[in-house]
Amino acid sequence: MPITTADVLACLRKMADVIHENKEYLTELDSAIGDADHGINMDRGFQSVLKKLPSVEDKDAGTILKTAGMALVSSVGGAGGPLYGTAFMQAGMAVAGKYELEAEDILAALEAALKGVVMRGKANLGDKTMVDAITPAVAAMREALRNGAGTAEALEQATAAAEKGMKDTIPMLAKKGRASYLGERSIGHQDPGATSSYLLIRTIAEIAREKE
Ligand code: ADP
Ligand code: MG
C-alpha cells in the first residue's frame, strides 16, 4: 500500500511528538558540545510545522513537505533550522504533485533531503553532523529496496543504519558547526543533529510499518 498524504501528515505530527518528547535529551547532548539549544530549536520548529499543517491538508505530498520545510527555516534559529528546512523542502520537491508515495518515492525524497543538507552545510562524512546519520540511512534504504525489501522493511534498515551512524559520531572530532570550536574536546560526545536525524528517520519507519 502506498503512503498517502494523510500518512505524510500523520508522520509530521508524530515527528513533532517525538521531538517534543526528546527535547531535553537533544538539548543535553548539545550542551556537551554546542550551546544547549538543539532540542529547544527542533521543538520550536516542529510546533511551528504543526500550526501550518491544517492549511495543506488537501494538498499533495510535495506541498506538505515544502510547507513543513519553510516553517522550519522561518522558526528555528541556529544551524539546525535552515539545514532541516532545506532537507524537507528538497524532499518535497522530489515528490512534487504526488498524492501517493511508493518506496522509490520515499527513497528519492530522502536522497533529496540529504543532498539539500550537504549542499547547504557542506559537511563531509565523518565531520560529526547529521550527515553522518542520514548518509548511511539513505544507502541502507537504497540497498534494501534493491534486494527486494518492502517500504517498511527498507525504512527499518535505514533506521538501524542511522542509529549506527549516530553512535559512530561519538569518537569523531567535529569539523562543522559550533562543536568544531571545541576541537579535541568534541571527541567522546554524540552529535545532537545526528541524533535528531535518527529520531526523524525512525518515525518515518514507524509510520510505514503501521501501514503494513
Ligand atoms: P546551532 O549549532 O546553531 O546551535 P543546533 O544546535 O540546532 O544549531 O544544531 C546543531 C547540529 O547541527 C549539530 O549537532 C550538527 O549535527 C548540525 N550541523 C551543524 N553544522 C552543520 C553543517 N555544516 N552541516 C550539517 N550539519 C550541521
Ligand atoms: Mg546548538
Short mmCIF file of C-alpha atoms and ligand atoms in Angstrom, two decimals:
data_model
loop_
_atom_site.label_atom_id
_atom_site.label_comp_id
_atom_site.label_asym_id
_atom_site.label_seq_id
_atom_site.Cartn_x
_atom_site.Cartn_y
_atom_site.Cartn_z
CA MET A 1 0.00 0.00 0.00
CA PRO A 2 1.41 3.39 -0.92
CA ILE A 3 1.97 6.14 1.62
CA THR A 4 -0.84 8.68 1.28
CA THR A 5 -0.84 12.39 2.07
CA ALA A 6 -2.78 11.51 5.25
CA ASP A 7 0.20 9.33 6.23
CA VAL A 8 2.63 12.17 5.46
CA LEU A 9 0.61 14.47 7.70
CA ALA A 10 0.49 11.79 10.42
CA CYS A 11 4.24 11.37 10.07
CA LEU A 12 4.92 15.08 10.55
CA ARG A 13 2.62 15.13 13.60
CA LYS A 14 4.42 12.12 15.04
CA MET A 15 7.79 13.76 14.35
CA ALA A 16 6.60 16.77 16.34
CA ASP A 17 5.64 14.47 19.25
CA VAL A 18 8.93 12.58 19.14
CA ILE A 19 10.97 15.78 19.04
CA HIS A 20 8.90 17.19 21.90
CA GLU A 21 9.48 14.04 23.97
CA ASN A 22 13.23 14.24 23.24
CA LYS A 23 13.58 17.99 23.70
CA GLU A 24 15.58 17.73 26.94
CA TYR A 25 17.70 14.84 25.66
CA LEU A 26 18.68 16.71 22.46
CA THR A 27 19.42 19.87 24.41
CA GLU A 28 21.53 17.90 26.88
CA LEU A 29 23.58 16.45 24.01
CA ASP A 30 24.01 19.96 22.60
CA SER A 31 25.10 21.28 25.99
CA ALA A 32 28.14 18.98 25.87
CA ILE A 33 29.47 20.18 22.51
CA GLY A 34 27.30 23.15 21.48
CA ASP A 35 25.12 25.82 23.02
CA ALA A 36 22.41 23.68 24.62
CA ASP A 37 19.61 24.63 22.26
CA HIS A 38 19.17 21.81 19.74
CA GLY A 39 16.12 20.31 21.47
CA ILE A 40 14.63 23.75 22.02
CA ASN A 41 15.25 24.69 18.37
CA MET A 42 13.80 21.47 16.98
CA ASP A 43 10.78 21.58 19.25
CA ARG A 44 10.02 25.17 18.33
CA GLY A 45 10.41 24.25 14.65
CA PHE A 46 8.10 21.26 14.74
CA GLN A 47 5.49 23.12 16.79
CA SER A 48 5.51 25.68 14.01
CA VAL A 49 5.17 22.88 11.43
CA LEU A 50 2.10 21.60 13.32
CA LYS A 51 0.46 25.01 13.07
CA LYS A 52 0.90 25.04 9.27
CA LEU A 53 -0.49 21.55 8.59
CA PRO A 54 -4.22 22.40 8.61
CA SER A 55 -3.65 24.76 5.66
CA VAL A 56 -2.19 21.97 3.47
CA GLU A 57 -4.36 19.01 4.48
CA ASP A 58 -5.81 18.57 0.98
CA LYS A 59 -2.54 19.25 -0.86
CA ASP A 60 -0.03 16.88 -2.48
CA ALA A 61 2.87 15.37 -0.52
CA GLY A 62 5.34 17.77 -2.12
CA THR A 63 3.43 20.84 -0.97
CA ILE A 64 3.02 19.41 2.53
CA LEU A 65 6.76 18.72 2.88
CA LYS A 66 7.75 22.07 1.35
CA THR A 67 5.43 23.85 3.76
CA ALA A 68 6.99 21.96 6.67
CA GLY A 69 10.45 22.94 5.43
CA MET A 70 9.52 26.60 5.19
CA ALA A 71 8.08 26.50 8.70
CA LEU A 72 11.36 25.05 9.98
CA VAL A 73 13.53 27.61 8.19
CA SER A 74 11.50 30.53 9.44
CA SER A 75 11.07 29.41 13.05
CA VAL A 76 14.35 27.75 14.00
CA GLY A 77 17.49 29.67 14.71
CA GLY A 78 20.95 28.16 14.61
CA ALA A 79 22.34 25.74 12.09
CA GLY A 80 19.69 23.06 12.53
CA GLY A 81 16.70 25.07 11.28
CA PRO A 82 17.99 26.05 7.84
CA LEU A 83 19.53 22.58 7.39
CA TYR A 84 16.37 20.66 8.26
CA GLY A 85 14.28 23.25 6.46
CA THR A 86 16.29 22.67 3.30
CA ALA A 87 16.02 18.90 3.80
CA PHE A 88 12.21 18.99 3.96
CA MET A 89 11.90 21.48 1.09
CA GLN A 90 14.13 19.35 -1.14
CA ALA A 91 12.25 16.20 -0.12
CA GLY A 92 9.04 17.99 -1.10
CA MET A 93 10.49 18.95 -4.47
CA ALA A 94 11.35 15.28 -5.11
CA VAL A 95 7.71 14.23 -4.67
CA ALA A 96 6.04 17.35 -6.09
CA GLY A 97 2.47 16.75 -7.25
CA LYS A 98 2.21 13.24 -5.78
CA TYR A 99 -0.67 12.12 -3.58
CA GLU A 100 0.64 8.59 -3.14
CA LEU A 101 4.23 7.61 -2.42
CA GLU A 102 5.78 4.28 -3.29
CA ALA A 103 9.04 3.06 -1.72
CA GLU A 104 11.06 4.60 -4.58
CA ASP A 105 9.42 8.00 -3.96
CA ILE A 106 10.36 7.87 -0.29
CA LEU A 107 13.91 6.95 -1.22
CA ALA A 108 14.01 9.83 -3.72
CA ALA A 109 12.73 12.20 -1.02
CA LEU A 110 15.37 11.04 1.47
CA GLU A 111 18.11 11.30 -1.18
CA ALA A 112 16.98 14.84 -1.99
CA ALA A 113 16.88 15.74 1.73
CA LEU A 114 20.46 14.54 2.18
CA LYS A 115 21.61 16.38 -0.93
CA GLY A 116 19.99 19.55 0.39
CA VAL A 117 21.74 19.28 3.76
CA VAL A 118 25.10 18.67 2.10
CA MET A 119 24.59 21.48 -0.42
CA ARG A 120 23.70 23.91 2.33
CA GLY A 121 26.06 22.82 5.13
CA LYS A 122 28.98 21.44 3.11
CA ALA A 123 29.68 18.76 5.70
CA ASN A 124 31.58 15.64 4.70
CA LEU A 125 31.07 12.19 6.14
CA GLY A 126 32.96 11.99 9.43
CA ASP A 127 32.59 15.69 10.29
CA LYS A 128 30.30 14.75 13.21
CA THR A 129 26.99 16.14 11.93
CA MET A 130 23.53 14.96 10.93
CA VAL A 131 25.11 13.93 7.60
CA ASP A 132 26.74 11.01 9.46
CA ALA A 133 23.30 9.61 10.34
CA ILE A 134 21.41 10.45 7.14
CA THR A 135 24.03 9.20 4.64
CA PRO A 136 24.15 5.58 5.86
CA ALA A 137 20.36 5.59 6.26
CA VAL A 138 19.82 6.54 2.63
CA ALA A 139 22.39 3.99 1.47
CA ALA A 140 20.77 1.26 3.58
CA MET A 141 17.32 2.01 2.20
CA ARG A 142 18.59 2.01 -1.37
CA GLU A 143 20.33 -1.33 -0.79
CA ALA A 144 17.29 -2.85 0.93
CA LEU A 145 15.00 -1.90 -1.95
CA ARG A 146 17.49 -3.28 -4.45
CA ASN A 147 17.33 -6.57 -2.51
CA GLY A 148 13.56 -6.66 -2.77
CA ALA A 149 12.56 -5.34 0.67
CA GLY A 150 9.20 -3.62 1.12
CA THR A 151 8.83 0.00 2.23
CA ALA A 152 8.64 -0.63 5.99
CA GLU A 153 11.46 -3.18 5.96
CA ALA A 154 13.69 -0.85 3.92
CA LEU A 155 12.96 2.05 6.26
CA GLU A 156 13.71 -0.13 9.27
CA GLN A 157 17.10 -0.95 7.77
CA ALA A 158 17.58 2.78 7.18
CA THR A 159 16.74 3.40 10.84
CA ALA A 160 19.26 0.82 12.02
CA ALA A 161 21.92 2.43 9.82
CA ALA A 162 21.03 5.91 11.10
CA GLU A 163 21.31 4.68 14.68
CA LYS A 164 24.74 3.21 14.00
CA GLY A 165 25.77 6.42 12.19
CA MET A 166 24.58 8.43 15.19
CA LYS A 167 26.61 6.32 17.62
CA ASP A 168 29.60 6.45 15.30
CA THR A 169 29.68 10.25 15.80
CA ILE A 170 30.78 9.74 19.45
CA PRO A 171 34.53 9.27 18.76
CA MET A 172 34.55 11.82 15.92
CA LEU A 173 36.25 15.19 16.01
CA ALA A 174 33.73 17.85 14.99
CA LYS A 175 34.66 19.77 11.85
CA LYS A 176 31.43 21.71 11.27
CA GLY A 177 29.14 23.91 13.33
CA ARG A 178 29.63 25.08 16.90
CA ALA A 179 31.04 21.75 18.07
CA SER A 180 34.05 22.34 15.80
CA TYR A 181 35.09 25.28 18.02
CA LEU A 182 35.83 22.70 20.74
CA GLY A 183 38.43 20.84 18.68
CA GLU A 184 39.61 17.71 20.50
CA ARG A 185 37.10 18.30 23.30
CA SER A 186 34.28 17.42 20.91
CA ILE A 187 35.52 13.82 20.94
CA GLY A 188 33.53 11.41 23.12
CA HIS A 189 30.12 13.04 22.69
CA GLN A 190 27.23 12.03 20.44
CA ASP A 191 26.25 14.66 17.90
CA PRO A 192 22.84 16.23 18.63
CA GLY A 193 21.91 16.72 14.97
CA ALA A 194 22.77 13.11 14.09
CA THR A 195 20.54 12.12 17.00
CA SER A 196 17.55 14.17 15.83
CA SER A 197 18.04 12.78 12.30
CA TYR A 198 17.92 9.24 13.67
CA LEU A 199 14.72 10.04 15.60
CA LEU A 200 13.06 11.50 12.49
CA ILE A 201 14.04 8.58 10.24
CA ARG A 202 12.80 6.13 12.89
CA THR A 203 9.46 7.94 12.89
CA ILE A 204 9.10 7.54 9.11
CA ALA A 205 9.78 3.80 9.51
CA GLU A 206 7.15 3.53 12.26
CA ILE A 207 4.52 5.19 10.09
CA ALA A 208 5.36 2.85 7.20
CA ARG A 209 5.18 -0.19 9.50
CA GLU A 210 1.77 0.84 10.84
CA LYS A 211 0.52 0.81 7.23
CA GLU A 212 1.53 -2.80 6.60
P1 ADP B 1 23.47 25.55 16.44
O1 ADP B 1 24.68 24.71 16.29
O2 ADP B 1 23.49 26.75 15.58
O3 ADP B 1 23.17 25.85 17.88
P2 ADP B 1 21.57 23.40 16.55
O4 ADP B 1 22.05 23.22 17.95
O5 ADP B 1 20.10 23.44 16.34
O6 ADP B 1 22.23 24.67 15.89
O7 ADP B 1 22.10 22.20 15.62
C1 ADP B 1 23.37 21.64 15.81
C2 ADP B 1 23.52 20.46 14.86
O8 ADP B 1 23.53 20.91 13.53
C3 ADP B 1 24.82 19.71 15.03
O9 ADP B 1 24.71 18.73 16.03
C4 ADP B 1 25.08 19.13 13.65
O10 ADP B 1 24.54 17.83 13.52
C5 ADP B 1 24.31 20.04 12.74
N1 ADP B 1 25.21 20.82 11.92
C6 ADP B 1 25.90 21.92 12.27
N2 ADP B 1 26.59 22.41 11.21
C7 ADP B 1 26.34 21.57 10.18
C8 ADP B 1 26.73 21.51 8.80
N3 ADP B 1 27.54 22.45 8.28
N4 ADP B 1 26.26 20.51 8.03
C9 ADP B 1 25.42 19.57 8.55
N5 ADP B 1 25.01 19.58 9.83
C10 ADP B 1 25.45 20.55 10.62
MG MG B 2 23.00 24.40 19.30
#
